[in-house]
C-alpha cells in the first residue's frame, strides 16, 4: 500500500482530531497553475467556501488569486487575509442586506446577481450609499453535469442563477436601475467535475448566451465560468495535482472571447483539497458479528462529506504496516450516517493507531459543526512542524 509521508511521530503529541495541511502541496498546486502561463486575460479566483484557514488564505493571496465569496463572513475573511477588494466577487442566491452593504462599503469588484429581485435590492442599497455597484448576471446555463445531485448547480431544476425566461426581464429592468452597472455574465455548473465534456457544453451555452445579449446590443467585458474542477479522491498519492492543463485548455479551445474580454475562473476544491488531511486516533476496534469496526475520535462533525454526499475519502493507517484487513470506519457521533467508509481495506488496526483521512482540504474544516457539544477542529500546518 503506497502511503504519503507524514510527520507521524510529531502527530503523537498533538491532540486529535485535527486538520493537517501540507503547505508544500498547496504551493505546488498553485505553481502548477502559474507555470501554465495562462493568457493575460484569464483571471483565477479562489472560492473561499472550500477552506478559509488563514494559513492557506495567506499563501493563496500571495499567489495573486482573486477571492470568490458567497457570504458577508467570507468577504470579511478575504479582506482580513489581504485580498484586494478589487479582486473580490460576491455570489450567492440569498444575499442579506447587511452582506450587500458590507460589499458596497468595501467597493468589491463585482456582485454575481441571481434574480431580478436581487437587482432591485442592490440598486436600492447602492443608491442609499451613493455608490454604483458593478454586477454580473448569474445565468443558469441549464447544463446537466455528471456530478452528485447535491453539488450540481447549473441545471434548470437547481435554485441557482437566472433562468432563460427571466433573463429578458432582467435585461429590461437594467436601464431603470441607475446605481447598477452590468459588467459581466456569470456561470457555475457544479462541483467535483472531472468530465471535461461538461465544461465543453458550458462553453457552447456561454457562446449562445453571449449572442443573445449581443442581439440586444449588450456587450459585457467579463465572463465568469465559475469553478468546479474535480480532484482525485481515489488516488491522492498518485494524482496530487488536478488536471489544470486540460481544464484551461477546454476553455481556450471552445470559448471564443470578444476583443478585450476577460475570462474569470472560481476554483475552490481543486486548489485546496489535496493539501489537507483529517488526522484522527483510533478509539476502539470493535468486532461485530459480520464485520469489524474501527471507531475514530473524528466524526461527521469534523468531516461531513461522507455523511452528506456519500463522498469517498481515502483512509490510511499511518502507524501500522501489518497485513491488511477489511473494516468499517466510523465516527463517535450519535448518528447512523456517521460513517467514513464501509468495507475498507486497511493495515491491521489497534486502539491508539493514527489515521489520515485524505483529500480533506476542501469542504472539510469549513463545514465542521459542534453537534454533540464537540469542539471545532484545530489545524496544524507542515510549516509549523518543520
Ligand atoms: C462553490 C462555488 C465555486 C467553487 O466550486 P469548487 O467546486 O470548489 O471549485 C465557484 N463559484 C461559485 C459561485 C460557487 O458557489
Short mmCIF file of C-alpha atoms in Angstrom, two decimals, residues 63 68 105 120 128 140 149 153 155 177 179 185 196-197 210 239 253 259 270 302 310 325 335 347 354-356 382:
data_model
loop_
_atom_site.label_atom_id
_atom_site.label_comp_id
_atom_site.label_asym_id
_atom_site.label_seq_id
_atom_site.Cartn_x
_atom_site.Cartn_y
_atom_site.Cartn_z
CA UNK A 63 -0.10 33.64 -5.46
CA UNK A 68 -14.82 34.37 -4.73
CA UNK A 105 -18.60 49.58 1.69
CA UNK A 120 -33.56 45.90 -7.29
CA UNK A 128 -28.60 54.94 -0.34
CA UNK A 140 -28.47 29.34 -15.18
CA UNK A 149 -27.05 15.86 -7.34
CA UNK A 153 -25.89 23.79 -9.68
CA UNK A 155 -29.38 22.67 -14.48
CA UNK A 177 -31.53 50.85 -12.19
CA UNK A 179 -26.82 52.61 -9.42
CA UNK A 185 -22.05 37.25 -17.16
CA UNK A 196 -14.40 17.94 -19.48
CA UNK A 197 -17.43 17.39 -21.73
CA UNK A 210 -23.38 35.93 -25.47
CA UNK A 239 -2.57 12.28 -8.55
CA UNK A 253 -10.33 25.65 -27.37
CA UNK A 259 -11.94 41.53 -28.12
CA UNK A 270 -9.05 21.90 -6.87
CA UNK A 302 -15.15 17.32 11.62
CA UNK A 310 -21.84 9.74 0.35
CA UNK A 325 -7.95 -6.42 6.84
CA UNK A 335 -25.99 9.29 14.03
CA UNK A 347 -3.43 -2.27 7.60
CA UNK A 354 -3.22 7.27 13.95
CA UNK A 355 -5.29 7.63 10.79
CA UNK A 356 -5.16 10.14 7.95
CA UNK A 382 3.52 21.36 7.80
#
